[in-house]
Short mmCIF file of C-alpha atoms in Angstrom, two decimals:
data_model
loop_
_atom_site.label_atom_id
_atom_site.label_comp_id
_atom_site.label_asym_id
_atom_site.label_seq_id
_atom_site.Cartn_x
_atom_site.Cartn_y
_atom_site.Cartn_z
CA MET A 1370 -9.58 -71.58 169.85
CA PHE A 1371 -9.65 -71.73 166.00
CA GLU A 1372 -7.70 -74.34 163.70
CA ASP A 1373 -5.74 -71.99 161.82
CA ARG A 1374 -6.10 -68.94 159.73
CA VAL A 1375 -8.40 -70.40 157.28
CA ASP A 1376 -10.56 -71.46 159.98
CA ALA A 1377 -10.81 -68.44 161.23
CA ALA A 1378 -11.56 -67.00 157.97
CA ASN A 1379 -14.70 -69.15 156.39
CA LYS A 1380 -15.98 -68.33 159.80
CA LEU A 1381 -15.87 -64.80 159.89
CA CYS A 1382 -17.26 -64.93 156.05
CA ARG A 1383 -20.49 -65.41 158.50
CA LYS A 1384 -20.76 -62.24 159.66
CA LEU A 1385 -19.47 -60.57 156.47
CA ILE A 1386 -22.22 -62.13 153.96
CA LYS A 1387 -24.06 -58.99 153.29
CA PHE A 1388 -20.78 -57.75 151.55
CA SER A 1389 -20.76 -59.88 148.68
CA ASP A 1390 -20.46 -59.09 144.92
CA ASN A 1391 -20.31 -55.45 146.28
CA LYS A 1392 -18.32 -53.43 143.44
CA ASN A 1393 -17.44 -50.73 145.88
CA THR A 1394 -16.04 -52.92 148.66
CA PHE A 1395 -13.01 -53.86 149.04
CA VAL A 1396 -11.32 -56.15 151.47
CA VAL A 1397 -7.77 -55.26 152.96
CA GLY A 1398 -5.31 -57.41 154.06
CA LEU A 1399 -2.23 -56.54 156.98
CA THR A 1400 0.79 -58.47 155.90
CA ARG A 1401 1.37 -60.85 156.75
CA GLY A 1402 -1.26 -62.96 158.68
CA GLY A 1403 -3.91 -60.45 157.72
CA VAL A 1404 -3.05 -61.42 154.19
CA VAL A 1405 -4.19 -65.21 154.52
CA THR A 1406 -7.06 -64.17 155.85
CA ALA A 1407 -8.46 -61.81 154.11
CA LYS A 1408 -7.55 -63.66 150.85
CA ILE A 1409 -10.32 -66.30 151.84
CA ILE A 1410 -12.33 -63.60 152.48
CA SER A 1411 -11.97 -61.62 150.05
CA GLN A 1412 -12.78 -65.37 147.70
CA ASN A 1413 -16.23 -66.67 149.29
CA LEU A 1414 -17.42 -62.76 149.03
CA ARG A 1415 -16.38 -62.13 145.82
CA LEU A 1416 -14.57 -59.01 146.84
CA LYS A 1417 -10.98 -57.78 145.61
CA LEU A 1418 -7.98 -58.15 147.80
CA LYS A 1419 -5.80 -55.29 148.01
CA ALA A 1420 -2.70 -55.18 150.49
CA ILE A 1421 -1.23 -52.82 153.40
CA ILE A 1422 1.87 -53.81 154.40
CA VAL A 1423 2.56 -52.24 157.99
CA LYS A 1424 4.98 -52.95 160.63
CA LYS A 1425 4.85 -52.63 164.83
CA ILE A 1426 7.59 -50.67 166.13
CA GLY A 1427 8.93 -52.01 169.02
CA LEU A 1428 11.09 -50.75 172.25
CA PRO A 1429 14.41 -50.91 171.31
CA TRP A 1430 15.27 -53.35 174.08
CA SER A 1431 11.38 -55.57 173.99
CA LYS A 1432 10.84 -55.70 170.68
CA GLU A 1433 8.12 -57.92 171.23
CA LEU A 1434 6.06 -54.97 173.21
CA ALA A 1435 4.75 -52.83 170.53
CA ILE A 1436 4.61 -48.73 171.49
CA GLY A 1437 3.43 -47.95 167.42
CA ALA A 1438 3.04 -48.86 164.27
CA ILE A 1439 4.23 -47.08 160.94
CA ILE A 1440 3.14 -47.78 157.37
CA SER A 1441 5.11 -44.34 156.00
CA ASN A 1442 7.54 -42.25 157.45
CA GLU A 1443 3.75 -39.92 157.00
CA ASP A 1444 1.54 -42.82 157.98
CA VAL A 1445 3.12 -43.89 161.93
CA PHE A 1446 1.00 -44.60 164.89
CA TRP A 1447 2.04 -44.06 168.65
CA ASN A 1448 1.19 -45.35 172.18
CA ASP A 1449 1.79 -42.03 173.80
CA GLU A 1450 0.96 -43.33 177.22
CA LEU A 1451 3.73 -46.20 176.25
CA CYS A 1452 6.42 -44.28 174.53
CA LYS A 1453 6.01 -41.55 178.23
CA GLU A 1454 6.99 -44.89 180.43
CA PHE A 1455 9.91 -45.70 178.81
CA ASP A 1456 10.79 -42.19 177.94
CA ILE A 1457 11.30 -42.31 173.60
CA ASP A 1458 11.54 -39.05 172.47
CA LYS A 1459 11.22 -37.38 169.44
CA ASN A 1460 14.70 -38.31 168.46
CA LYS A 1461 14.16 -41.54 169.39
CA LYS A 1462 10.98 -42.21 167.57
CA LYS A 1463 13.08 -41.06 164.49
CA GLU A 1464 15.50 -43.82 164.52
CA LEU A 1465 12.60 -46.55 165.51
CA ILE A 1466 11.49 -44.70 162.09
CA LYS A 1467 14.34 -44.77 160.51
CA GLU A 1468 14.92 -48.70 161.19
CA LYS A 1469 11.75 -49.35 160.43
CA GLU A 1470 11.54 -47.09 156.55
CA LYS A 1471 14.19 -50.10 155.24
CA GLU A 1472 12.33 -52.94 156.36
CA LEU A 1473 8.87 -51.58 154.81
CA LYS A 1474 11.12 -51.01 152.09
CA ASP A 1475 12.80 -54.37 151.75
CA LEU A 1476 9.22 -56.05 151.75
CA ASN A 1477 7.69 -53.62 149.57
CA ASN A 1478 10.34 -55.08 147.00
CA ILE A 1479 9.31 -58.38 147.26
CA LEU A 1480 5.16 -57.64 148.09
CA ARG A 1481 6.10 -54.68 144.76
CA LEU A 1482 2.55 -53.51 146.03
CA LYS A 1483 1.27 -50.45 143.71
CA PRO A 1484 -0.92 -46.95 145.14
CA GLU A 1485 -4.77 -47.51 145.63
CA ASP A 1486 -7.27 -45.69 144.90
CA TYR A 1487 -9.55 -46.54 148.41
CA SER A 1488 -11.38 -43.06 147.99
CA GLY A 1489 -14.94 -43.57 147.87
CA LYS A 1490 -14.82 -47.45 149.13
CA THR A 1491 -16.16 -49.28 152.29
CA ILE A 1492 -13.00 -51.13 153.22
CA ILE A 1493 -12.80 -54.55 155.22
CA LEU A 1494 -9.89 -54.04 156.94
CA VAL A 1495 -9.06 -57.77 158.16
CA ASP A 1496 -6.38 -59.38 160.50
CA ASP A 1497 -6.07 -62.64 161.80
CA GLY A 1498 -6.48 -61.64 165.20
CA VAL A 1499 -5.93 -58.58 167.53
CA ALA A 1500 -3.89 -57.51 170.91
CA THR A 1501 -3.04 -53.66 171.02
CA GLY A 1502 -4.91 -52.43 167.97
CA MET A 1503 -1.27 -50.08 167.11
CA THR A 1504 -1.43 -51.83 163.33
CA VAL A 1505 -5.06 -51.62 162.47
CA LEU A 1506 -5.49 -47.95 163.84
CA THR A 1507 -2.44 -46.70 161.57
CA ALA A 1508 -3.97 -48.57 158.53
CA LEU A 1509 -6.76 -47.06 159.51
CA LYS A 1510 -4.70 -43.82 159.53
CA TYR A 1511 -3.62 -43.96 156.42
CA LEU A 1512 -6.73 -45.57 154.86
CA ARG A 1513 -8.78 -42.00 155.53
CA LYS A 1514 -6.21 -40.10 154.27
CA LYS A 1515 -6.63 -41.91 151.09
CA GLY A 1516 -10.59 -40.87 150.86
CA ALA A 1517 -12.42 -44.18 151.92
CA PHE A 1518 -15.61 -44.02 152.83
CA LYS A 1519 -16.52 -46.82 155.42
CA ILE A 1520 -13.96 -49.05 156.78
CA ILE A 1521 -14.96 -52.55 159.06
CA LEU A 1522 -12.97 -53.93 160.86
CA ALA A 1523 -12.27 -57.63 160.75
CA ILE A 1524 -10.75 -60.15 163.14
CA PRO A 1525 -11.20 -63.47 164.34
CA VAL A 1526 -10.31 -62.36 167.88
CA ILE A 1527 -9.60 -59.28 170.00
CA ALA A 1528 -8.67 -58.40 172.79
CA LEU A 1529 -11.34 -56.92 175.75
CA ASP A 1530 -9.64 -53.46 176.21
CA THR A 1531 -8.75 -53.28 173.01
CA LEU A 1532 -12.02 -54.15 171.37
CA ASN A 1533 -13.51 -50.74 173.90
CA ASN A 1534 -10.19 -48.56 173.26
CA ILE A 1535 -10.77 -48.57 169.05
CA SER A 1536 -13.79 -49.22 168.29
CA LYS A 1537 -15.33 -45.83 168.43
CA TYR A 1538 -12.76 -45.52 165.62
CA PHE A 1539 -14.48 -47.73 162.79
CA ASP A 1540 -17.47 -48.08 161.24
CA ASN A 1541 -18.00 -51.29 162.82
CA VAL A 1542 -15.68 -53.68 164.51
CA VAL A 1543 -16.94 -57.72 163.64
CA TYR A 1544 -14.88 -60.83 165.23
CA LEU A 1545 -15.62 -63.48 166.30
CA GLU A 1546 -14.52 -64.43 170.27
CA VAL A 1547 -13.46 -61.42 172.74
CA LYS A 1548 -10.67 -62.23 175.07
CA LYS A 1549 -9.94 -60.77 178.24
CA ASP A 1550 -6.94 -62.89 178.49
CA PHE A 1551 -4.91 -62.05 175.83
CA PHE A 1552 -1.59 -62.53 175.90
CA SER A 1553 -1.05 -63.24 172.04
CA VAL A 1554 -2.90 -64.10 168.52
CA SER A 1555 -1.42 -67.55 168.33
CA GLN A 1556 -2.74 -68.37 171.69
CA PHE A 1557 -6.23 -68.36 170.03
CA TYR A 1558 -4.86 -71.02 167.09
CA LYS A 1559 -3.92 -74.72 167.02
CA ASN A 1560 -2.06 -73.81 163.73
CA PHE A 1561 -0.44 -70.40 164.08
CA GLU A 1562 2.60 -71.12 160.85
CA GLN A 1563 4.22 -68.25 160.46
CA ILE A 1564 3.75 -66.29 157.21
CA SER A 1565 6.60 -65.20 154.77
CA ASP A 1566 6.57 -62.51 152.55
CA GLN A 1567 7.15 -64.94 149.64
CA LYS A 1568 3.43 -66.91 150.86
CA VAL A 1569 2.03 -62.83 151.06
CA ALA A 1570 3.36 -62.19 147.30
CA LYS A 1571 1.90 -65.29 146.33
CA ILE A 1572 -1.85 -65.20 147.71
CA LEU A 1573 -1.22 -61.51 146.10
CA LYS A 1574 -0.75 -62.76 142.51
CA SER A 1575 -2.75 -65.10 142.93
#
């Protein structure tokens, strides 16, 4: 159990200390909570902070159940098993992507992220926790396409099944806790405040 994202990030830093002061290494946080965690890590290790806007795609009738994630129209990850189970066909996927593209555009208007050159870089990809793994896999796909040399996933807590399923895709996975009974990331934090877009923008500007 972590006090908050800052507490988790400080503890995670101890496992990432070997990357300190490396000019070829970026800390990349996933919006929104991942940026809070990534900021602390980047400060402690004296590394550049970057961010990726990623949105979960939920079922039309049950938004909490994620069936995919999106960064852009070309960077979408689907859980094929869930899509098949709930009969999410190509046309429905297009509708869901279109809906999320507007959210991505609105958020980018607030954060004003510039295209980054990740070619040849070592990336420490950070979120405040991983349940299904869809957002981090989408970010992985995006970073690989951008030419990242090595991608290390760094998270405070991850679901056991997810760790077993996704670890092979990353060069390394660094975590503090792995849990079998995993319902939501928030259950592992005493204080899991909702992070506003404005707070993320402020963090990235500081």
